[in-house]
Coordinates of C-alpha atoms in Angstrom, one line a residue:
X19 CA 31.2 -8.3 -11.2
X20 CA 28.0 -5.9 -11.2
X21 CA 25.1 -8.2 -11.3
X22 CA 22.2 -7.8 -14.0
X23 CA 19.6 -5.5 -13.4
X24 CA 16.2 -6.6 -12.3
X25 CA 13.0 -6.6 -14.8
X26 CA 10.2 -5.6 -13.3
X27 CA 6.1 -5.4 -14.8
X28 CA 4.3 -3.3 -12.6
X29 CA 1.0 -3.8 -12.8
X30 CA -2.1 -1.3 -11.4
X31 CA 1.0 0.8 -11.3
X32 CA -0.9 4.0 -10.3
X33 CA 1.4 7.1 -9.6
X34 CA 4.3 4.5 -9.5
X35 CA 5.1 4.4 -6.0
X36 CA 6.2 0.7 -6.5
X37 CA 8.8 1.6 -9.0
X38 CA 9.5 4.4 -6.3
X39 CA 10.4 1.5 -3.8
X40 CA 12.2 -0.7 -5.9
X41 CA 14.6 1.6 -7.1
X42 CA 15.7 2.6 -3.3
X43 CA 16.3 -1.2 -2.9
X44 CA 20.4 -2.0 -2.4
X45 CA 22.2 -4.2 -3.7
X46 CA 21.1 -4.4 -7.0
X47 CA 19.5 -2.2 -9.8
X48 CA 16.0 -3.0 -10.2
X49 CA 14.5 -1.7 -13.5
X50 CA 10.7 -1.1 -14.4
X51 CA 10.5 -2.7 -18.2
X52 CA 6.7 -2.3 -18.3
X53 CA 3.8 -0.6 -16.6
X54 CA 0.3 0.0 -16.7
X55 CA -2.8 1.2 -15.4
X56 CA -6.4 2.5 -16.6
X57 CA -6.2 5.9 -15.4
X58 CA -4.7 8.8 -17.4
X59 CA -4.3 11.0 -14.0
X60 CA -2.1 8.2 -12.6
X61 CA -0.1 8.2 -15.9
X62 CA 0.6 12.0 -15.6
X63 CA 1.6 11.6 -12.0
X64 CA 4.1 8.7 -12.8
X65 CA 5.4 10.7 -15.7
X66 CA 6.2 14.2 -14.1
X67 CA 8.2 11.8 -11.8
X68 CA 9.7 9.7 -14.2
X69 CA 9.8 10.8 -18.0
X70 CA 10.8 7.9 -19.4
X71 CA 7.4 6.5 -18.7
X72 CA 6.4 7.1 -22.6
X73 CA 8.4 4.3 -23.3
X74 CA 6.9 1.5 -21.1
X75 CA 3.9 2.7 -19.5
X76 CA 0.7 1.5 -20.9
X77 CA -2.5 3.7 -20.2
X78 CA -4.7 1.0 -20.9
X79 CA -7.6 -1.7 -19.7
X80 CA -6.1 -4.7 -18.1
X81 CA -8.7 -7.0 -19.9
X82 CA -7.0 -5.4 -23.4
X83 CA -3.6 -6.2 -22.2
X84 CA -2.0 -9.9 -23.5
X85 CA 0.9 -11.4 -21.9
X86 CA 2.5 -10.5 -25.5
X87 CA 2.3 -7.1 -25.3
X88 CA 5.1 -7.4 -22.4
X89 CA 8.6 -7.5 -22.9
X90 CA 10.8 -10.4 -22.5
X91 CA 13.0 -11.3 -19.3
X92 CA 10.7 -10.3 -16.8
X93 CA 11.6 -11.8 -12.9
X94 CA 9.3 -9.8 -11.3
X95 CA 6.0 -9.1 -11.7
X96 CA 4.2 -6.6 -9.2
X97 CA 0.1 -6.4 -8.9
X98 CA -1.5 -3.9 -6.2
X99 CA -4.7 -4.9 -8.0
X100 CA -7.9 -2.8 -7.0
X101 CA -9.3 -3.1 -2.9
X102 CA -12.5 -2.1 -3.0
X103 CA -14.4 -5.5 -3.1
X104 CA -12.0 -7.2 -0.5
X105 CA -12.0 -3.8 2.3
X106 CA -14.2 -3.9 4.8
X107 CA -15.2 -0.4 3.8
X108 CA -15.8 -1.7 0.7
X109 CA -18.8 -3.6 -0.7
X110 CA -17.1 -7.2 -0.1
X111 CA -18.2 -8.7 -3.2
X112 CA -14.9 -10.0 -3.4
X113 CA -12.9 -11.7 -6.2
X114 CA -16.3 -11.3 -8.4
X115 CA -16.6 -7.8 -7.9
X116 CA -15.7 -5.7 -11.1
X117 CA -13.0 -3.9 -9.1
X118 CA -11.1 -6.6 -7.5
X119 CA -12.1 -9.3 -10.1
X120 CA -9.2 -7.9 -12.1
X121 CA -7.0 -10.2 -10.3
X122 CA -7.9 -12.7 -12.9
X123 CA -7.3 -10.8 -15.5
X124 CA -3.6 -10.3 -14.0
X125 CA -3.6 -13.6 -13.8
X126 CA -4.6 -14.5 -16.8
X127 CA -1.7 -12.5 -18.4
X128 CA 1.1 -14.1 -16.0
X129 CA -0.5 -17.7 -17.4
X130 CA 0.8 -16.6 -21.0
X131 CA 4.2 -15.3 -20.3
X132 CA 7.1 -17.2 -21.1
X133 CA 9.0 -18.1 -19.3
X134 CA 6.6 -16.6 -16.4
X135 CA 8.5 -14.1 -13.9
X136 CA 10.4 -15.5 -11.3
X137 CA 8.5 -13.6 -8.3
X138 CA 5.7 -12.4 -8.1
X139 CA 4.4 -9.4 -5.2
X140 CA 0.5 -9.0 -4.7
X141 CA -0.4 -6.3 -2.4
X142 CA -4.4 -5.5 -1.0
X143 CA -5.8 -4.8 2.1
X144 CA -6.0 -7.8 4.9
X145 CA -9.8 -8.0 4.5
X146 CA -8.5 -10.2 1.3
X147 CA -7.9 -12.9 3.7
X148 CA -11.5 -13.3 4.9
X149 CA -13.9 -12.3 1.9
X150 CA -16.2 -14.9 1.3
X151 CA -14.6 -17.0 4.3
X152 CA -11.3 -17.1 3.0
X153 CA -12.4 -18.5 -0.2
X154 CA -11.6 -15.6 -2.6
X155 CA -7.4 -15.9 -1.2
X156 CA -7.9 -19.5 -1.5
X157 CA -9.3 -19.3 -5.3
X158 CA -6.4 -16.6 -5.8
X159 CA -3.5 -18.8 -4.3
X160 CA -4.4 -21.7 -5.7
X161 CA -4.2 -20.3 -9.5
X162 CA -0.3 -18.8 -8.7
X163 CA 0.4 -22.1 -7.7
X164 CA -0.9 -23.8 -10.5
X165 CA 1.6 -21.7 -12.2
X166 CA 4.3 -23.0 -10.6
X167 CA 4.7 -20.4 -7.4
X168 CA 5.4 -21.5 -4.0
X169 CA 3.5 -19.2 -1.9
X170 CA 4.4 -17.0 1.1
X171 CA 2.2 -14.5 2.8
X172 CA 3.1 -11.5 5.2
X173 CA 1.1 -8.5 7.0
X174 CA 2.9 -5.4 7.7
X175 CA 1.2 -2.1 8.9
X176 CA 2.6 1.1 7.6
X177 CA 2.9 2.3 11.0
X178 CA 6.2 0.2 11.4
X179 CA 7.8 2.8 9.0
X180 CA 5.6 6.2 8.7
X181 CA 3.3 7.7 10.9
X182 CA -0.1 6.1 9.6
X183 CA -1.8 3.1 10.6
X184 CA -1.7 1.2 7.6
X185 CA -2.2 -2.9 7.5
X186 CA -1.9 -4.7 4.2
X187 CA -1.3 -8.5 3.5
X188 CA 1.0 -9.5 0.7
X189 CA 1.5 -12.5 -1.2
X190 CA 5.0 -13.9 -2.3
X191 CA 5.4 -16.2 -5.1
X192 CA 8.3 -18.0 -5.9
X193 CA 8.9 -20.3 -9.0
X194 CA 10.0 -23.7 -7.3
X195 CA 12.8 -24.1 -9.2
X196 CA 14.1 -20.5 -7.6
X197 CA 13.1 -21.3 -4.3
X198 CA 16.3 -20.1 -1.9
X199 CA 18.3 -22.8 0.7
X200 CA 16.6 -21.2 3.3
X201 CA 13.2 -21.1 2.5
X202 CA 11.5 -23.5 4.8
X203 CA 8.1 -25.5 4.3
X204 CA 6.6 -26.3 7.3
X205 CA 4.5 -23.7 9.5
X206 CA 6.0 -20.5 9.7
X207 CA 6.3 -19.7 13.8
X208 CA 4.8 -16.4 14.7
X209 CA 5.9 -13.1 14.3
X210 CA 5.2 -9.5 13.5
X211 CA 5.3 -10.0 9.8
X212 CA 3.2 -13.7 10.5
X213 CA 0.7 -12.7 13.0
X214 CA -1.5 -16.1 13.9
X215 CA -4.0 -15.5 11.5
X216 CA -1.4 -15.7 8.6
X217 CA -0.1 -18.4 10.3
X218 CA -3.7 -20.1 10.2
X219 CA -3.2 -19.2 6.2
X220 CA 0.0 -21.4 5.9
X221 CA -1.2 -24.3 8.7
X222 CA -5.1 -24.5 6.4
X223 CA -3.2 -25.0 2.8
X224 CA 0.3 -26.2 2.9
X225 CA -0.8 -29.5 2.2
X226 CA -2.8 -29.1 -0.8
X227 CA -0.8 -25.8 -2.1
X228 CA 3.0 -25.0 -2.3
X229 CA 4.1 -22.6 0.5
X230 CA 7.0 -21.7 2.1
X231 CA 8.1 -18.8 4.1
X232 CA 11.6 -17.4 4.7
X233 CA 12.9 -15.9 8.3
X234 CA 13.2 -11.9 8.1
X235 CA 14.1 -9.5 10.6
X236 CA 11.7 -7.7 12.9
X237 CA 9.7 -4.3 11.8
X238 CA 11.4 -1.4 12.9
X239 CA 9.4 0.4 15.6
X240 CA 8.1 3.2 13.4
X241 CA 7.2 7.2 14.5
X242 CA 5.0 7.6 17.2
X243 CA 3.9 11.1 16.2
X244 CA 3.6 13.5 12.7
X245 CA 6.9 15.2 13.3
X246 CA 8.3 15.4 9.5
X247 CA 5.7 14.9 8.0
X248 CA 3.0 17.8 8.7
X249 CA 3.7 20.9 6.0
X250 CA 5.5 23.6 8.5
X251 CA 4.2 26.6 6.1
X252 CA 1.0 25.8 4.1
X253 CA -1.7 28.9 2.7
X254 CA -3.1 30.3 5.7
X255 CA -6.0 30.1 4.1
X256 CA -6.3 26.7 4.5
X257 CA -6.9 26.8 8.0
X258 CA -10.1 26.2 8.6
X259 CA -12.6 29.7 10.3
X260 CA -13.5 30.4 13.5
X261 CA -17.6 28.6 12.9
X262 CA -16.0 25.9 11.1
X263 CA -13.5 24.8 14.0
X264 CA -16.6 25.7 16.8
X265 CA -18.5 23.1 14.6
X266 CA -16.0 20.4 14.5
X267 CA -15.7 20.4 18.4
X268 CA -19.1 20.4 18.8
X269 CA -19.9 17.6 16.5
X270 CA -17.5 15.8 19.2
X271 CA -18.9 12.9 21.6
X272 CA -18.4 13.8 25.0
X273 CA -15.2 11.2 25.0
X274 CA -13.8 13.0 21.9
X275 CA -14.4 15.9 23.7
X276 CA -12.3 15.3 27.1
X277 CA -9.8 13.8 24.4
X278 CA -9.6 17.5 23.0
X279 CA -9.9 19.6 26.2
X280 CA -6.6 17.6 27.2
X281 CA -4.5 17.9 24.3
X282 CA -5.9 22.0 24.3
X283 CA -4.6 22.4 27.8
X284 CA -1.4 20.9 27.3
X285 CA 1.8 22.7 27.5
X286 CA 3.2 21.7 23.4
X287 CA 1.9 21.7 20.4
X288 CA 0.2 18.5 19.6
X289 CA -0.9 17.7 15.7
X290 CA -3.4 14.5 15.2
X291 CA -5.5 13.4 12.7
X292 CA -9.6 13.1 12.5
X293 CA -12.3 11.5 10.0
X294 CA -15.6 12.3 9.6
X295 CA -18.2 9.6 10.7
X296 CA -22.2 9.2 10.1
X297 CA -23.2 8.0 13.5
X298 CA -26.9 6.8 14.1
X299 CA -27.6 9.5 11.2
X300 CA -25.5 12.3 12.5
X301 CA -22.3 13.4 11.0
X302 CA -19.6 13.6 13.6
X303 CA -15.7 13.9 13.7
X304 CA -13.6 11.6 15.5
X305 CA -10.2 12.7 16.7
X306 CA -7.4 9.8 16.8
X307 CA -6.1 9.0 20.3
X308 CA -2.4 8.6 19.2
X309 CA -0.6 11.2 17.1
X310 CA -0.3 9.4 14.1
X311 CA -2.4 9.2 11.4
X312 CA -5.7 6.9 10.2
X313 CA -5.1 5.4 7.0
X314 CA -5.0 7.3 4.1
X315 CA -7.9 6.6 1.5
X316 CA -8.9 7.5 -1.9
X317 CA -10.7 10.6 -1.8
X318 CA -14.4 9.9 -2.8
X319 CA -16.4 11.5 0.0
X320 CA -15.7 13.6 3.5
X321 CA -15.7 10.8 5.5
X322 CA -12.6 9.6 3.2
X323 CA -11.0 12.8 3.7
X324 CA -8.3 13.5 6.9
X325 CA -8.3 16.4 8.3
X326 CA -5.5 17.9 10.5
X327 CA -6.2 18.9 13.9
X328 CA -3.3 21.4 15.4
X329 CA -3.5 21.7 19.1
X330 CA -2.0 22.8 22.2
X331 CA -0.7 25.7 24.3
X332 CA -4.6 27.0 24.5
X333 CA -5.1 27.3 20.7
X334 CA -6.7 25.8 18.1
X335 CA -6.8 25.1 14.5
X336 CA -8.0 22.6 11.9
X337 CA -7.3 22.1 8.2
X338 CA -7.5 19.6 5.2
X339 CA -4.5 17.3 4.7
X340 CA -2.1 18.4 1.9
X341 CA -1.1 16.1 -1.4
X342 CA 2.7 17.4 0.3
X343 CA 1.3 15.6 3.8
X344 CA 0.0 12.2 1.9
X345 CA 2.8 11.9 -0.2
X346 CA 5.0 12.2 3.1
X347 CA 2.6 9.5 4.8
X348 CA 3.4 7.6 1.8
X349 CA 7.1 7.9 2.5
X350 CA 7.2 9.5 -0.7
X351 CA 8.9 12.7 0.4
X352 CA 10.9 13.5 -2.6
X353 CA 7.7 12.4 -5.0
X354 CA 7.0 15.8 -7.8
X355 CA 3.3 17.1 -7.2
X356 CA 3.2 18.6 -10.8
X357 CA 0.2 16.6 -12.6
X358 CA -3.5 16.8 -11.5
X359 CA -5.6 18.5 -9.3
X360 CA -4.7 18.3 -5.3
X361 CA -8.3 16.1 -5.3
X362 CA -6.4 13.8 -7.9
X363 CA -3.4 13.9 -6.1
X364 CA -5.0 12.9 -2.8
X365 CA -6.9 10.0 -4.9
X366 CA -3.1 8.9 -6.3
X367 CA -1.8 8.8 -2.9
X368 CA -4.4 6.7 -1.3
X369 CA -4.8 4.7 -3.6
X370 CA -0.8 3.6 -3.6
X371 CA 1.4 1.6 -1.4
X372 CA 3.7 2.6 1.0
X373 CA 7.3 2.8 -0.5
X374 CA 9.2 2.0 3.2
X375 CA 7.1 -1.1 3.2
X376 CA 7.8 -2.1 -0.5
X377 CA 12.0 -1.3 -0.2
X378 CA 12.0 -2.9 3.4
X379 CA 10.3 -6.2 1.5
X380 CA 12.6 -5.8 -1.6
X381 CA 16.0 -5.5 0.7
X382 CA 14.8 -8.2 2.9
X383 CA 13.0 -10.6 0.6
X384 CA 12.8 -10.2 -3.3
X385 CA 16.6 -9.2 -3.6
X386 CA 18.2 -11.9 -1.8
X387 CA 15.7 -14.6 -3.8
X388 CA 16.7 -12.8 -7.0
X389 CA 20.5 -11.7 -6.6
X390 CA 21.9 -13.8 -3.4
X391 CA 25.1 -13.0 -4.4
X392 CA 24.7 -9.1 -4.6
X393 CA 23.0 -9.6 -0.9
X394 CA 26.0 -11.7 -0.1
X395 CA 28.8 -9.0 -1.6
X396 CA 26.7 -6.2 -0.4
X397 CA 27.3 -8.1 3.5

């Protein structure tokens, strides 16, 4: 018998690059019931790519959103709430700041469901796990498991899937009373998914919080270079002029240079990535030493933008990334670039999760706590 599908809320849905994941997920047919986010440019991105969006997306403040506004038989609830006080590039004013302070309001909103979703997924950037000493993940796990959640916690870099380097923690909660067999509750041992310092996150507050962890399998290696994913044919005038690229190696240090030099000498083609750095006052690019690329970020100055620096063979040229090239780095290859401006598309992008990482945690984690049997007919 074909099991039932899978309600999902997605909250701070963005483009919808969550909903993206979850549908790849086998097994079972995971269905986005309701989503939301403040931004109309993120609704017209998740709309080109799926019309049915009028019907459950929400373009609307989280603080105006009640836990009655959602529908009913909800299991999963997602929440990639906002970074930008928890990154290190940020401003770090943490789980107070007006960005990343919406996680209350999220929770606030789980609080009044009822029945409250069976699992819940938070996603942000590992510099969660040490704002304000750790205290802002401890104030944050402690309210999901005053809801009832026994939590889990896992890092995964990007890189394990796509070419960019990409680390984000996420947080697993489960509602006791659906915790699997083979969840276990003592220290998890460590791994690529449980580096020590998660590890130090179970050890500090399994005894005065509920956690757990379950065994999964080991990250996949990932690409080592931008093969795939760099646009073959792009406007050729994109490419950057002769005075511009002369600038860029010039603005070089003398390491980034020799880096350079090498890769210009070489007998291939070599593509890698660079960013734009202020150093001791003077605006300088830095070229990546392995060919994939830095993480990908919202688009709100030129050190946020990555440029893409083409190599080899004695010849030169340098460019802007393409909305085409984040949405591949995003492993969302199929994903429609018909809403917004590239600069709005570029924004969507970094601003979204990775949808390898997301199906790889719904195929090895959220299905087999939700639908065992489907996991166990699917095997």
């Amino acid at each position: 018998m074909e099991s039932a599908p899978i309600r999902a809320a997605e909250f701070f849905a963005g483009i919808g690059l969550v909903r993206t994941a979850l549908e790849r997920v086998k097994g079972a047919q995971i269905e986005v019931a309701w989503a939301n986010d403040i931004k109309q440019a993120k609704y017209d991105a998740y709309a080109a790519n799926y019309p049915d969006a009028f019907d459950h997306f929400k373009v609307r403040d989280i603080r105006e959103v009640e836990a009655a506004d959602l529908p009913t038989g909800i299991e999963l609830a997602t929440s990639s709430f906002p970074c930008i006080d928890l990154s290190l590039a940020g401003n770090r004013r943490g789980l107070v700041g007006e960005q990343s302070g919406m996680f209350w309001e999220f929770a606030r909103i789980l609080e009044g469901m009822s029945p409250r979703p069976s699992v819940v997924l938070l996603e942000n950037v590992q510099g969660f796990a040490t704002s304000h000493k750790g205290k802002d993940l401890e104030d944050a796990m402690r309210r999901l498991s005053e809801f009832g959640y026994s939590l889990d916690v896992l890092a995964i870099d990007a890189r394990h899937f796509v070419p960019q380097s990409r680390p984000r923690m996420f947080i697993i909660g489960i509602q006791k009373d659906r915790l699997p067999t083979h969840a276990r509750a003592e220290v998890p041992p460590t791994s690529d998914t449980r580096p020590a310092w998660v590890q130090a996150i179970h050890a500090k507050h399994r005894a005065t919080l509920s956690m757990h962890y379950i065994n999964l399998p080991s990250l996949p290696e990932g690409p080592q270079d931008l093969e795939g994913f760099v646009e073959a044919d792009v406007n050729p005038g994109l490419w950057w002029n002769d005075d511009r690229v002369d600038a860029f190696v010039k603005s070089l240090s003398e390491i980034q240079k020799a880096r350079f030099e090498a890769l210009l000498t070489a007998d291939s083609i070599t593509h890698r990535t660079a960013y734009r750095r202020t150093r001791q006052g003077v605006s300088v690019w830095e070229l990546r030493k392995d060919g994939i690329a830095g993480c990908l970020r919202t688009t709100g100055g030129g050190s946020s933008k990555q440029a893409l620096v083409r190599v080899g063979k004695g010849s030169k040229a340098i460019r802007w990334m393409t909305p085409r090239e984040y949405a591949n780095l995003m492993g969302a290859h199929d994903y429609k670039l018909l809403a917004g401006t590239p600069n709005q598309q570029l924004f969507g992008f970094g601003d979204a999760v990775v949808v390898d990482v997301i199906e790889w945690i719904g195929n090895n984690y959220l299905l087999p706590v939700l639908r065992p049997d489907s996991v166990t007919s699917a095997g």
